[in-house]
Amino acid sequence: MIDRQQVGFAAVGSLMSILFFMIVNFLTSPSEIWFIYPAFVLLFWPLSLASVRKGYYRLYSVLGSLLVIVFLLTLNYMESPEFPWFVYAMFPFVWWPVTIYSGSKAKTLTFAIISGISLTIYYAILNAVMSPEYPWAIYPTFAVIWWPLALYYVRKKQYYPFSISASALMIAFFITVNLVSSPDTIWAIYPIFAILWWPLSMYYFGDKRIKR
């Protein structure tokens, strides 16, 4: 059990360490602000202990999310203020407290679908506004579709239909990437050939067929 003394020690220890790194930074290499990296990690120490001690997991998700976003925003401003790259990484950390506050609903298929649609729309807008020359949004979209797809079939224990649907998804993904990236070279047939072995092996070597 985490007590108040441990939380206090973590807070004081983090503050002392951050001040130490800050002093060393400005004395040895003032042209490069690097102390913010260990400071970012150290801030999570007392925050995590205090949250676990009180059971404030929802509040922890909000504060932790804000801490990460502020850290990324600071890095963005310091290193490349002309391009707001932090927005690309922001969505998962915004969705962290949303997931925690959803409670048991976060385990449902409906939540998985809503999350997938939200992420797809978010990155599609970023793609269209910030870099419309290449449709890179297909990559996070492909990744996030696996969540509701796997959840639906695994809960029903329909593994063979899952292999068919998942294979179709991967084939569509590789064909799309082939068309938008290098339409003059038909390379998608190579991963597609490998993918087709998944449902084929599931059909011929599934549990029910082996028992027969």
mmCIF file of C-alpha atoms in Angstrom:
data_model
loop_
_atom_site.group_PDB
_atom_site.id
_atom_site.type_symbol
_atom_site.label_atom_id
_atom_site.label_comp_id
_atom_site.label_asym_id
_atom_site.label_seq_id
_atom_site.Cartn_x
_atom_site.Cartn_y
_atom_site.Cartn_z
ATOM 1 C CA MET A 1 0.000 0.000 0.000
ATOM 2 C CA ILE A 2 1.356 3.376 -1.037
ATOM 3 C CA ASP A 3 1.335 5.882 1.846
ATOM 4 C CA ARG A 4 1.583 9.658 1.941
ATOM 5 C CA GLN A 5 5.258 9.546 2.873
ATOM 6 C CA GLN A 6 6.132 7.701 -0.329
ATOM 7 C CA VAL A 7 4.206 10.216 -2.403
ATOM 8 C CA GLY A 8 5.945 13.085 -0.620
ATOM 9 C CA PHE A 9 9.345 11.501 -1.188
ATOM 10 C CA ALA A 10 8.557 11.055 -4.886
ATOM 11 C CA ALA A 11 7.454 14.688 -5.204
ATOM 12 C CA VAL A 12 10.532 16.079 -3.440
ATOM 13 C CA GLY A 13 12.851 13.679 -5.243
ATOM 14 C CA SER A 14 11.403 14.601 -8.611
ATOM 15 C CA LEU A 15 11.693 18.325 -7.904
ATOM 16 C CA MET A 16 15.304 18.001 -6.738
ATOM 17 C CA SER A 17 16.232 15.902 -9.763
ATOM 18 C CA ILE A 18 14.584 18.296 -12.189
ATOM 19 C CA LEU A 19 16.405 21.261 -10.622
ATOM 20 C CA PHE A 20 19.684 19.333 -10.797
ATOM 21 C CA PHE A 21 19.261 18.522 -14.470
ATOM 22 C CA MET A 22 18.202 22.090 -15.197
ATOM 23 C CA ILE A 23 21.309 23.540 -13.523
ATOM 24 C CA VAL A 24 23.614 21.081 -15.291
ATOM 25 C CA ASN A 25 21.907 21.851 -18.582
ATOM 26 C CA PHE A 26 22.368 25.624 -18.346
ATOM 27 C CA LEU A 27 25.930 25.344 -16.998
ATOM 28 C CA THR A 28 27.252 22.860 -19.542
ATOM 29 C CA SER A 29 25.150 23.271 -22.692
ATOM 30 C CA PRO A 30 22.850 26.306 -22.502
ATOM 31 C CA SER A 31 22.361 26.327 -26.272
ATOM 32 C CA GLU A 32 20.520 23.000 -26.123
ATOM 33 C CA ILE A 33 17.626 22.578 -23.703
ATOM 34 C CA TRP A 34 17.695 18.861 -22.913
ATOM 35 C CA PHE A 35 16.630 18.785 -19.251
ATOM 36 C CA ILE A 36 12.956 18.684 -20.271
ATOM 37 C CA TYR A 37 13.328 15.023 -21.296
ATOM 38 C CA PRO A 38 14.233 13.648 -17.847
ATOM 39 C CA ALA A 39 11.885 16.225 -16.293
ATOM 40 C CA PHE A 40 8.978 14.815 -18.291
ATOM 41 C CA VAL A 41 9.678 11.296 -17.029
ATOM 42 C CA LEU A 42 10.245 12.437 -13.442
ATOM 43 C CA LEU A 43 6.915 14.273 -13.283
ATOM 44 C CA PHE A 44 5.086 11.006 -13.851
ATOM 45 C CA TRP A 45 6.658 9.507 -10.705
ATOM 46 C CA PRO A 46 4.742 11.464 -8.026
ATOM 47 C CA LEU A 47 1.704 11.799 -10.262
ATOM 48 C CA SER A 48 1.442 8.031 -10.666
ATOM 49 C CA LEU A 49 1.999 7.277 -6.976
ATOM 50 C CA ALA A 50 -0.535 9.865 -5.824
ATOM 51 C CA SER A 51 -3.135 8.631 -8.298
ATOM 52 C CA VAL A 52 -2.693 4.980 -7.333
ATOM 53 C CA ARG A 53 -2.786 5.830 -3.614
ATOM 54 C CA LYS A 54 -6.106 7.669 -3.889
ATOM 55 C CA GLY A 55 -7.525 5.531 -6.676
ATOM 56 C CA TYR A 56 -7.920 8.558 -8.922
ATOM 57 C CA TYR A 57 -7.423 6.647 -12.167
ATOM 58 C CA ARG A 58 -9.726 8.880 -14.187
ATOM 59 C CA LEU A 59 -8.019 12.019 -12.968
ATOM 60 C CA TYR A 60 -4.659 10.387 -13.656
ATOM 61 C CA SER A 61 -5.653 9.736 -17.275
ATOM 62 C CA VAL A 62 -6.630 13.395 -17.712
ATOM 63 C CA LEU A 63 -3.504 14.815 -16.040
ATOM 64 C CA GLY A 64 -1.232 12.275 -17.735
ATOM 65 C CA SER A 65 -2.745 13.060 -21.108
ATOM 66 C CA LEU A 66 -2.335 16.809 -20.572
ATOM 67 C CA LEU A 67 1.271 16.305 -19.437
ATOM 68 C CA VAL A 68 2.154 14.360 -22.585
ATOM 69 C CA ILE A 69 0.410 16.845 -24.868
ATOM 70 C CA VAL A 70 2.147 19.810 -23.217
ATOM 71 C CA PHE A 71 5.474 17.996 -23.515
ATOM 72 C CA LEU A 72 4.951 17.314 -27.230
ATOM 73 C CA LEU A 73 3.780 20.876 -27.805
ATOM 74 C CA THR A 74 6.887 22.203 -26.058
ATOM 75 C CA LEU A 75 9.170 20.012 -28.169
ATOM 76 C CA ASN A 76 7.351 21.090 -31.303
ATOM 77 C CA TYR A 77 7.749 24.773 -30.439
ATOM 78 C CA MET A 78 11.427 24.384 -29.547
ATOM 79 C CA GLU A 79 12.544 22.214 -32.449
ATOM 80 C CA SER A 80 10.312 23.028 -35.411
ATOM 81 C CA PRO A 81 7.773 25.776 -34.683
ATOM 82 C CA GLU A 82 7.075 26.204 -38.381
ATOM 83 C CA PHE A 83 5.324 22.810 -38.575
ATOM 84 C CA PRO A 84 2.827 21.636 -35.906
ATOM 85 C CA TRP A 85 3.726 17.946 -35.930
ATOM 86 C CA PHE A 86 2.456 17.393 -32.378
ATOM 87 C CA VAL A 87 -1.113 17.164 -33.706
ATOM 88 C CA TYR A 88 -0.298 13.811 -35.300
ATOM 89 C CA ALA A 89 0.440 12.248 -31.914
ATOM 90 C CA MET A 90 -2.265 14.066 -29.976
ATOM 91 C CA PHE A 91 -5.312 11.908 -30.738
ATOM 92 C CA PRO A 92 -4.264 8.748 -28.830
ATOM 93 C CA PHE A 93 -3.545 10.787 -25.704
ATOM 94 C CA VAL A 94 -6.862 12.627 -25.948
ATOM 95 C CA TRP A 95 -8.622 9.280 -26.348
ATOM 96 C CA TRP A 96 -6.896 7.859 -23.255
ATOM 97 C CA PRO A 97 -9.140 9.664 -20.718
ATOM 98 C CA VAL A 98 -12.139 9.137 -22.994
ATOM 99 C CA THR A 99 -11.528 5.387 -22.769
ATOM 100 C CA ILE A 100 -11.026 5.459 -18.987
ATOM 101 C CA TYR A 101 -14.179 7.528 -18.394
ATOM 102 C CA SER A 102 -16.172 5.137 -20.603
ATOM 103 C CA GLY A 103 -15.574 2.374 -18.051
ATOM 104 C CA SER A 104 -17.017 -0.994 -19.009
ATOM 105 C CA LYS A 105 -18.374 0.487 -22.250
ATOM 106 C CA ALA A 106 -14.808 0.685 -23.533
ATOM 107 C CA LYS A 107 -14.875 -3.111 -23.912
ATOM 108 C CA THR A 108 -17.900 -3.093 -26.211
ATOM 109 C CA LEU A 109 -17.988 -3.394 -29.975
ATOM 110 C CA THR A 110 -19.879 -0.100 -30.203
ATOM 111 C CA PHE A 111 -17.074 1.760 -28.467
ATOM 112 C CA ALA A 112 -14.490 0.112 -30.712
ATOM 113 C CA ILE A 113 -16.429 1.193 -33.809
ATOM 114 C CA ILE A 114 -16.847 4.758 -32.517
ATOM 115 C CA SER A 115 -13.142 4.922 -31.681
ATOM 116 C CA GLY A 116 -12.189 3.651 -35.110
ATOM 117 C CA ILE A 117 -14.455 6.123 -36.895
ATOM 118 C CA SER A 118 -13.201 9.003 -34.731
ATOM 119 C CA LEU A 119 -9.550 8.193 -35.403
ATOM 120 C CA THR A 120 -10.187 7.751 -39.120
ATOM 121 C CA ILE A 121 -11.952 11.114 -39.395
ATOM 122 C CA TYR A 122 -9.284 12.872 -37.327
ATOM 123 C CA TYR A 123 -6.360 11.646 -39.397
ATOM 124 C CA ALA A 124 -8.238 12.024 -42.678
ATOM 125 C CA ILE A 125 -8.776 15.716 -41.867
ATOM 126 C CA LEU A 126 -5.120 16.129 -40.903
ATOM 127 C CA ASN A 127 -4.114 14.405 -44.116
ATOM 128 C CA ALA A 128 -6.327 16.641 -46.255
ATOM 129 C CA VAL A 129 -5.303 19.878 -44.519
ATOM 130 C CA MET A 130 -1.603 19.406 -43.787
ATOM 131 C CA SER A 131 -0.294 17.010 -46.439
ATOM 132 C CA PRO A 132 -2.839 16.362 -49.193
ATOM 133 C CA GLU A 133 -0.168 15.267 -51.672
ATOM 134 C CA TYR A 134 -0.161 11.705 -50.286
ATOM 135 C CA PRO A 135 -3.053 9.806 -48.611
ATOM 136 C CA TRP A 136 -1.077 8.537 -45.602
ATOM 137 C CA ALA A 137 -4.264 8.334 -43.521
ATOM 138 C CA ILE A 138 -4.829 4.860 -44.943
ATOM 139 C CA TYR A 139 -2.128 3.493 -42.630
ATOM 140 C CA PRO A 140 -3.665 4.436 -39.241
ATOM 141 C CA THR A 141 -7.088 3.587 -40.660
ATOM 142 C CA PHE A 142 -5.929 0.084 -41.569
ATOM 143 C CA ALA A 143 -4.451 -0.399 -38.104
ATOM 144 C CA VAL A 144 -7.513 0.772 -36.188
ATOM 145 C CA ILE A 145 -10.005 -1.326 -38.178
ATOM 146 C CA TRP A 146 -8.442 -4.412 -36.598
ATOM 147 C CA TRP A 147 -9.843 -3.457 -33.189
ATOM 148 C CA PRO A 148 -13.608 -3.838 -33.899
ATOM 149 C CA LEU A 149 -12.973 -6.574 -36.463
ATOM 150 C CA ALA A 150 -11.042 -8.790 -34.057
ATOM 151 C CA LEU A 151 -13.395 -7.993 -31.168
ATOM 152 C CA TYR A 152 -16.458 -9.035 -33.160
ATOM 153 C CA TYR A 153 -15.160 -12.397 -34.354
ATOM 154 C CA VAL A 154 -13.174 -13.412 -31.268
ATOM 155 C CA ARG A 155 -16.162 -12.868 -28.992
ATOM 156 C CA LYS A 156 -18.233 -15.123 -31.243
ATOM 157 C CA LYS A 157 -15.305 -17.565 -31.499
ATOM 158 C CA GLN A 158 -15.623 -17.504 -35.270
ATOM 159 C CA TYR A 159 -11.959 -17.822 -36.117
ATOM 160 C CA TYR A 160 -12.297 -19.056 -39.685
ATOM 161 C CA PRO A 161 -14.640 -16.211 -40.744
ATOM 162 C CA PHE A 162 -12.243 -13.871 -38.974
ATOM 163 C CA SER A 163 -9.362 -15.153 -41.092
ATOM 164 C CA ILE A 164 -11.411 -14.476 -44.247
ATOM 165 C CA SER A 165 -12.434 -10.951 -43.220
ATOM 166 C CA ALA A 166 -8.967 -10.050 -41.941
ATOM 167 C CA SER A 167 -7.358 -11.404 -45.100
ATOM 168 C CA ALA A 168 -9.757 -9.373 -47.231
ATOM 169 C CA LEU A 169 -8.854 -6.278 -45.213
ATOM 170 C CA MET A 170 -5.116 -6.839 -45.671
ATOM 171 C CA ILE A 171 -5.510 -7.540 -49.382
ATOM 172 C CA ALA A 172 -7.528 -4.346 -49.840
ATOM 173 C CA PHE A 173 -4.872 -2.451 -47.889
ATOM 174 C CA PHE A 174 -1.960 -3.696 -49.975
ATOM 175 C CA ILE A 175 -3.807 -3.079 -53.232
ATOM 176 C CA THR A 176 -4.610 0.474 -52.121
ATOM 177 C CA VAL A 177 -1.030 1.179 -51.053
ATOM 178 C CA ASN A 178 0.232 -0.261 -54.321
ATOM 179 C CA LEU A 179 -2.083 1.973 -56.357
ATOM 180 C CA VAL A 180 -1.297 5.192 -54.500
ATOM 181 C CA SER A 181 2.414 4.607 -53.936
ATOM 182 C CA SER A 182 3.751 2.865 -57.000
ATOM 183 C CA PRO A 183 1.053 2.116 -59.591
ATOM 184 C CA ASP A 184 3.670 1.289 -62.229
ATOM 185 C CA THR A 185 4.966 -1.677 -60.220
ATOM 186 C CA ILE A 186 2.543 -4.436 -59.263
ATOM 187 C CA TRP A 187 4.124 -5.666 -56.027
ATOM 188 C CA ALA A 188 0.940 -6.264 -54.011
ATOM 189 C CA ILE A 189 0.612 -9.792 -55.395
ATOM 190 C CA TYR A 190 3.520 -10.970 -53.238
ATOM 191 C CA PRO A 191 2.030 -10.198 -49.799
ATOM 192 C CA ILE A 192 -1.418 -11.181 -51.104
ATOM 193 C CA PHE A 193 -0.136 -14.650 -51.996
ATOM 194 C CA ALA A 194 1.221 -15.068 -48.461
ATOM 195 C CA ILE A 195 -1.996 -13.754 -46.882
ATOM 196 C CA LEU A 196 -4.170 -16.274 -48.738
ATOM 197 C CA TRP A 197 -2.479 -19.098 -46.862
ATOM 198 C CA TRP A 198 -4.087 -17.950 -43.607
ATOM 199 C CA PRO A 199 -7.761 -18.709 -44.419
ATOM 200 C CA LEU A 200 -6.685 -21.690 -46.539
ATOM 201 C CA SER A 201 -4.838 -23.272 -43.619
ATOM 202 C CA MET A 202 -7.712 -22.441 -41.272
ATOM 203 C CA TYR A 203 -10.135 -24.226 -43.613
ATOM 204 C CA TYR A 204 -8.124 -27.411 -44.043
ATOM 205 C CA PHE A 205 -6.530 -27.648 -40.605
ATOM 206 C CA GLY A 206 -9.186 -26.177 -38.328
ATOM 207 C CA ASP A 207 -10.035 -27.904 -35.052
ATOM 208 C CA LYS A 208 -13.275 -29.388 -36.332
ATOM 209 C CA ARG A 209 -11.688 -30.886 -39.403
ATOM 210 C CA ILE A 210 -8.764 -32.326 -37.416
ATOM 211 C CA LYS A 211 -11.216 -34.063 -35.051
ATOM 212 C CA ARG A 212 -12.936 -35.709 -37.978
#
